[in-house]
Tab-separated table of C-alpha atoms in Angstrom:
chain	number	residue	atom	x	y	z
A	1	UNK	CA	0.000	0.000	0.000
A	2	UNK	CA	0.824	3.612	-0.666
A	3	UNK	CA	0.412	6.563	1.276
A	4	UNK	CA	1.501	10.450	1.119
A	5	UNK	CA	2.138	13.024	3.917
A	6	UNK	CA	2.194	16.645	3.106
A	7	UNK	CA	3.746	18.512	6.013
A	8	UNK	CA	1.834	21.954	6.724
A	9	UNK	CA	-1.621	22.596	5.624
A	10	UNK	CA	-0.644	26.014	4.963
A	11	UNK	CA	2.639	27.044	3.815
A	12	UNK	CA	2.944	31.228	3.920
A	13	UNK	CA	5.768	33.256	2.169
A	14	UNK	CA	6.649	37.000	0.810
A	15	UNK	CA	6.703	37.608	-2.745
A	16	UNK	CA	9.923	36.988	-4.438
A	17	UNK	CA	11.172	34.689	-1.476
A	18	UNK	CA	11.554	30.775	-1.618
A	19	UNK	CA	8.779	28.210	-2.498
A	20	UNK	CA	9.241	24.905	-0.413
A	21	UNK	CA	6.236	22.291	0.036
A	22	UNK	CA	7.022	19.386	1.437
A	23	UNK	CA	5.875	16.019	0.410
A	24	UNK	CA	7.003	12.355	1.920
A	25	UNK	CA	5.843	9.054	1.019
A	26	UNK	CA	5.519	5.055	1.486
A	27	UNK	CA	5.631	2.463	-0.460
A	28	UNK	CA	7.362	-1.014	-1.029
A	29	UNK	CA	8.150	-0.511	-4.817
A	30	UNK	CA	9.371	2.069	-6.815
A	31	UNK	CA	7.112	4.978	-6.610
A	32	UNK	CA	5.687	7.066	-9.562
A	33	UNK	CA	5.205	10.569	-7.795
A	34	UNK	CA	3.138	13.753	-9.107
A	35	UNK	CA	2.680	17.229	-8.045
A	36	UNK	CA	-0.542	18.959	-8.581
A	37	UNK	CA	-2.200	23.015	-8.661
A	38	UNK	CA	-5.548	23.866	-7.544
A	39	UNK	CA	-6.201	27.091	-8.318
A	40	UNK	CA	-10.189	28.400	-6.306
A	41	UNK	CA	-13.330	26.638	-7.803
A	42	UNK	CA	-10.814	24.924	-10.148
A	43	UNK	CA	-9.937	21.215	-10.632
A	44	UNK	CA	-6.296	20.072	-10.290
A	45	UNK	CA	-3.311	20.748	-12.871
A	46	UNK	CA	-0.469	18.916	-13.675
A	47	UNK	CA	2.628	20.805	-12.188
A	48	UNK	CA	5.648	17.827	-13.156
A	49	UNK	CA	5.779	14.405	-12.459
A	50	UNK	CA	8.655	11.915	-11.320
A	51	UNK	CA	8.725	8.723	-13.408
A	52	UNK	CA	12.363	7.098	-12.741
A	53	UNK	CA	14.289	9.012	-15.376
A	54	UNK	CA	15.832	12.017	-13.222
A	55	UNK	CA	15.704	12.780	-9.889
A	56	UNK	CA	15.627	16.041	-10.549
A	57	UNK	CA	12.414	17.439	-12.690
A	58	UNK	CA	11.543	20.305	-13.841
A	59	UNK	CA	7.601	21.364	-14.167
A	60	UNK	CA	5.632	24.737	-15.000
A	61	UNK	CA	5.769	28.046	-13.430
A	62	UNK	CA	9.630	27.666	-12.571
A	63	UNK	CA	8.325	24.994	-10.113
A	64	UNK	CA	10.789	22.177	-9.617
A	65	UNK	CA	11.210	18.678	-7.544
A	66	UNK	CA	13.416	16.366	-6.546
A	67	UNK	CA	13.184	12.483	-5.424
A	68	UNK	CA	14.952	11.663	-3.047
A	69	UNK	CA	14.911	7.380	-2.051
A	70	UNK	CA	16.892	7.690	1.055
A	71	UNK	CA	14.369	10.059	2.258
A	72	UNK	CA	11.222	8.810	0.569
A	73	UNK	CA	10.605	12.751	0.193
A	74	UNK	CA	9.859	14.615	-2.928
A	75	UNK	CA	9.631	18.223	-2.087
A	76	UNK	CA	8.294	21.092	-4.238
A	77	UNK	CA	10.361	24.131	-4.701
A	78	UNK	CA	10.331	27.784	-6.559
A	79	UNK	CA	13.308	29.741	-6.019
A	80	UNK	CA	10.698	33.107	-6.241
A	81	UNK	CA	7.337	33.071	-5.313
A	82	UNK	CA	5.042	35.465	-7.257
A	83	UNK	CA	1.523	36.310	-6.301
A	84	UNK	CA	-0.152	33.905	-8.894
A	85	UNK	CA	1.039	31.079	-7.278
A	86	UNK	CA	-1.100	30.962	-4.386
A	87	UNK	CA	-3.123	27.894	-4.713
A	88	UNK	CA	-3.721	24.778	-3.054
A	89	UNK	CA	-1.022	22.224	-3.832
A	90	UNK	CA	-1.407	18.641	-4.016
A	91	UNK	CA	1.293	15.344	-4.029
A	92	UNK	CA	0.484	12.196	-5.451
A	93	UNK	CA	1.523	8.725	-5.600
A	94	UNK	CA	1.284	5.495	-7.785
A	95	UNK	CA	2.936	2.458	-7.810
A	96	UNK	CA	4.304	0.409	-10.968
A	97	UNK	CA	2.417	-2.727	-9.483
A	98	UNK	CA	-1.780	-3.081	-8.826
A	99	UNK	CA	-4.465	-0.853	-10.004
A	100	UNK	CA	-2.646	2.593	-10.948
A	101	UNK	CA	-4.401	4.775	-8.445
A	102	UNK	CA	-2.827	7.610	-7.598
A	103	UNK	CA	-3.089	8.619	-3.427
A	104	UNK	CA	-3.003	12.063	-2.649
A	105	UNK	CA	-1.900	14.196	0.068
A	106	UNK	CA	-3.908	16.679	1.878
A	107	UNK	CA	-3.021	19.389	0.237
A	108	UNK	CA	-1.131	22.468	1.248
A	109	UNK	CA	-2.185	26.006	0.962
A	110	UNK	CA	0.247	28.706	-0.740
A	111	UNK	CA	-0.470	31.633	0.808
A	112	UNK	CA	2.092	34.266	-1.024
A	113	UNK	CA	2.182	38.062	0.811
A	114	UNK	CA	3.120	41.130	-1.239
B	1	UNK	CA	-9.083	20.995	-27.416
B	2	UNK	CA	-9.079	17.759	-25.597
B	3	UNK	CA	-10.525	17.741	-22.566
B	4	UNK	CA	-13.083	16.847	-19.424
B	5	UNK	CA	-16.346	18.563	-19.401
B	6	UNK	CA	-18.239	18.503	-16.153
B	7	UNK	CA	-21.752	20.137	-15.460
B	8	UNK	CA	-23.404	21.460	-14.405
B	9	UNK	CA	-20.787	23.995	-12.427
B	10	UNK	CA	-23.182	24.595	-9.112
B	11	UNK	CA	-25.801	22.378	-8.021
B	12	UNK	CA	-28.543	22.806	-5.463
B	13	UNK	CA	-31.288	19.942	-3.800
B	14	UNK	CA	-33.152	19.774	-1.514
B	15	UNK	CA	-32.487	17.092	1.001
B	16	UNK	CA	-33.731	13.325	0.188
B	17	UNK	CA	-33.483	14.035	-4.055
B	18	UNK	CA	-31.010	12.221	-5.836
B	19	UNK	CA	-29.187	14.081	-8.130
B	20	UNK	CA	-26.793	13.374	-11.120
B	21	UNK	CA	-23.564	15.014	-11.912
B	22	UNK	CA	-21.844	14.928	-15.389
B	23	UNK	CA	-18.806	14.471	-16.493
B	24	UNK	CA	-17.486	13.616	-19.964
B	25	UNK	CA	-14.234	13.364	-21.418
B	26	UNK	CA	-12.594	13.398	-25.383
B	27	UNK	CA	-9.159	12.322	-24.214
B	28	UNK	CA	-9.684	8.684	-24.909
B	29	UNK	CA	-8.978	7.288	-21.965
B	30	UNK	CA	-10.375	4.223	-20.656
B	31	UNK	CA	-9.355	5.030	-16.620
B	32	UNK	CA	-12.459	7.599	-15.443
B	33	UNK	CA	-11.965	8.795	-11.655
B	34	UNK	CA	-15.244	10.821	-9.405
B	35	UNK	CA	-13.071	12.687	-6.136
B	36	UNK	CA	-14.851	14.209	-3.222
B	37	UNK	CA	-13.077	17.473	-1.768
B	38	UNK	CA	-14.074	18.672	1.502
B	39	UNK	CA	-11.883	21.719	3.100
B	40	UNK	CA	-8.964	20.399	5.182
B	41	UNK	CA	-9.214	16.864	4.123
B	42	UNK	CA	-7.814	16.470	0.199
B	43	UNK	CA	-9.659	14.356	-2.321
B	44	UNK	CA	-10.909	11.418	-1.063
B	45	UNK	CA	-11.700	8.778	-4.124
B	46	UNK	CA	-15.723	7.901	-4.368
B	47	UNK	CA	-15.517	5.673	-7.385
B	48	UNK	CA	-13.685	4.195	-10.529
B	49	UNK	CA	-13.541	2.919	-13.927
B	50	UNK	CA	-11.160	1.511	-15.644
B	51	UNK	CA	-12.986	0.209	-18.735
B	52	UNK	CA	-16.486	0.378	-20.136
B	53	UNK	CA	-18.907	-1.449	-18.008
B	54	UNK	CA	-17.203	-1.887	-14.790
B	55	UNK	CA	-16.426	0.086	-12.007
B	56	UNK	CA	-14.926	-0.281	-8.328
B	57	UNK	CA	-15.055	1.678	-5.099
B	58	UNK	CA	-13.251	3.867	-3.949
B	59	UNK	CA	-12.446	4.694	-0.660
B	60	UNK	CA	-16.333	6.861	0.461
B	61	UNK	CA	-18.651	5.225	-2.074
B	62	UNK	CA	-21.833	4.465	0.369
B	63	UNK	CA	-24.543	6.872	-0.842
B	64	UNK	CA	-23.155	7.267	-4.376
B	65	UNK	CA	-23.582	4.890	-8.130
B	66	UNK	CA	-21.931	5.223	-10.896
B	67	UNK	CA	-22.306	4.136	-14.304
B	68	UNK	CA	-19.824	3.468	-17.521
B	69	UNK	CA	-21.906	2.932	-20.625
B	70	UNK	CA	-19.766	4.664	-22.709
B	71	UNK	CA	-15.820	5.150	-22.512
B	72	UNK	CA	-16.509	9.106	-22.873
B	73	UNK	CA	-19.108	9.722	-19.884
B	74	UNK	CA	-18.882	8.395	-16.073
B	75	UNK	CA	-22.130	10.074	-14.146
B	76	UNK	CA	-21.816	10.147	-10.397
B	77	UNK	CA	-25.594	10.154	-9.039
B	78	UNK	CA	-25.984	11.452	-5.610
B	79	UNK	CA	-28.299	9.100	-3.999
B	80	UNK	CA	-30.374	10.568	-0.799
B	81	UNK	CA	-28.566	7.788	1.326
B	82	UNK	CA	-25.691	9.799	1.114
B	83	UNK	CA	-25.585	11.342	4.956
B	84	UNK	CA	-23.566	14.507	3.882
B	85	UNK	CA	-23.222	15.370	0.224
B	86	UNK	CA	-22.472	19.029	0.026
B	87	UNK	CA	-19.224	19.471	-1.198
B	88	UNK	CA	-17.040	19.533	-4.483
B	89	UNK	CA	-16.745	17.079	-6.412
B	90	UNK	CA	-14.141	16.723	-9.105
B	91	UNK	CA	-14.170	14.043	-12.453
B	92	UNK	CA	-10.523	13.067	-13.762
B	93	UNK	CA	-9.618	10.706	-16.510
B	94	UNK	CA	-6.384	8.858	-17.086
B	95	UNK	CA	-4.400	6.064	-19.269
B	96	UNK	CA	-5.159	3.136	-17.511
B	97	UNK	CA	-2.279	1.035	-18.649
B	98	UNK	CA	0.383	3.122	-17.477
B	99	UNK	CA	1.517	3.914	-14.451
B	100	UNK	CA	2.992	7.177	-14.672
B	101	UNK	CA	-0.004	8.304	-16.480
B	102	UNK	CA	-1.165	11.452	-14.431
B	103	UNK	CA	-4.913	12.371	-14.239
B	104	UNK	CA	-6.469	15.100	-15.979
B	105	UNK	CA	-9.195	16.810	-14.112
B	106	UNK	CA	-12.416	18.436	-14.994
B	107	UNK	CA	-13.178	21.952	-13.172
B	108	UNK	CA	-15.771	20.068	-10.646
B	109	UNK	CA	-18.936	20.262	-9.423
B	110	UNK	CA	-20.153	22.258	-6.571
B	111	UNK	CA	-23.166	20.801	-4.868
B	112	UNK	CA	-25.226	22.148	-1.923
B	113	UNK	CA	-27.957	20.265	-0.507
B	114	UNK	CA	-30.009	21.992	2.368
């Protein structure tokens, strides 16, 4: 079984500074990981995805993640925040064995101040 | 454009009607996906389909049915068993034969029932 722990419902930053949402998961196979956007009264977007090729991926909106096995964490990060990004962010989680459905996290909040 | 198309955008019963939520997609995928969001507590999965004419579970299906008659559409009917069903609700669609296939979400359904 998989599962996905987002650490801090609500993540709040200044304009311009560092983006970091953190995401950690479990699972006893090679995970396929995903980061999502919610932007209000929205469904979810497609920010990057991990799928074994690089650790180190790059997404939309200057948004970026790496995987990291010996932590079992795949954290989101922007090096500037700018006031469109507030949104609710979500991290998912699929394994390469079973049905293909994804788990998601809680969610976390971006709140961005000017 | 490719897409999912759900509808109606807000939805409002009275309490003890069943009611039926749309959602139609012209990706081609055969994985369809209905997602309950309730503030504070992520998406939590109602139901699934993975091919035309069957379906599974998900994780809060009592006081929901689904239906897959056709690989494009997926209704979700709100049945008047369901204890609390305001909320949003969100449609998705996916490869089903790939793992690292991510979802691609409609812009949901907001329902109110009073």
């Amino acid at each position: 079984a998989q599962s996905v722990t987002q650490l801090g419902s609500h993540v709040s930053v200044s304009e311009g500074a560092l983006v970091l949402l953190r995401c950690n998961y479990s699972s006893s196979v090679p995970p396929y990981l995903f980061w999502y956007v919610q932007y209000p009264n929205q469904g979810l977007q497609l920010l990057l995805k991990y799928t074994s090729a690089a650790t180190l991926v790059k997404g939309i909106n200057d948004f970026e993640a790496e995987f990291k096995k010996s932590e079992t964490s795949f954290h989101l990060t922007k090096p500037s925040a700018h006031m469109s990004d507030a949104a609710e962010y979500f991290c998912a989680v699929t394994l390469s064995g079973g049905s293909y459905i994804p788990t998601f996290g809680r969610g976390t909040s971006l709140i961005v101040h000017p | 454009d490719g897409g999912i198309t759900q509808s109606p955008k807000y939805l409002f019963r009275k309490e003890g009607q069943n009611v039926t939520l749309s959602c139609e997609q012209n990706l081609n995928h055969d994985a369809m996906y209905w997602y309950r969001q309730d503030p504070g507590q992520g998406l939590r999965l109602i139901y699934y389909s993975q091919i035309v004419n069957d379906f599974q579970k998900g994780d809060i299906a009592e006081g929901y049915s689904v239906s897959r008659e056709k690989k494009e559409s997926f209704p979700l009917t709100v049945t008047s068993a369901q204890k609390n069903p305001t909320a949003f609700y969100l449609c998705a669609s996916s490869r089903a034969d790939r793992p690292n296939s991510p979802l691609h979400f409609g812009n949901g359904t907001r329902l109110t029932v009073t």
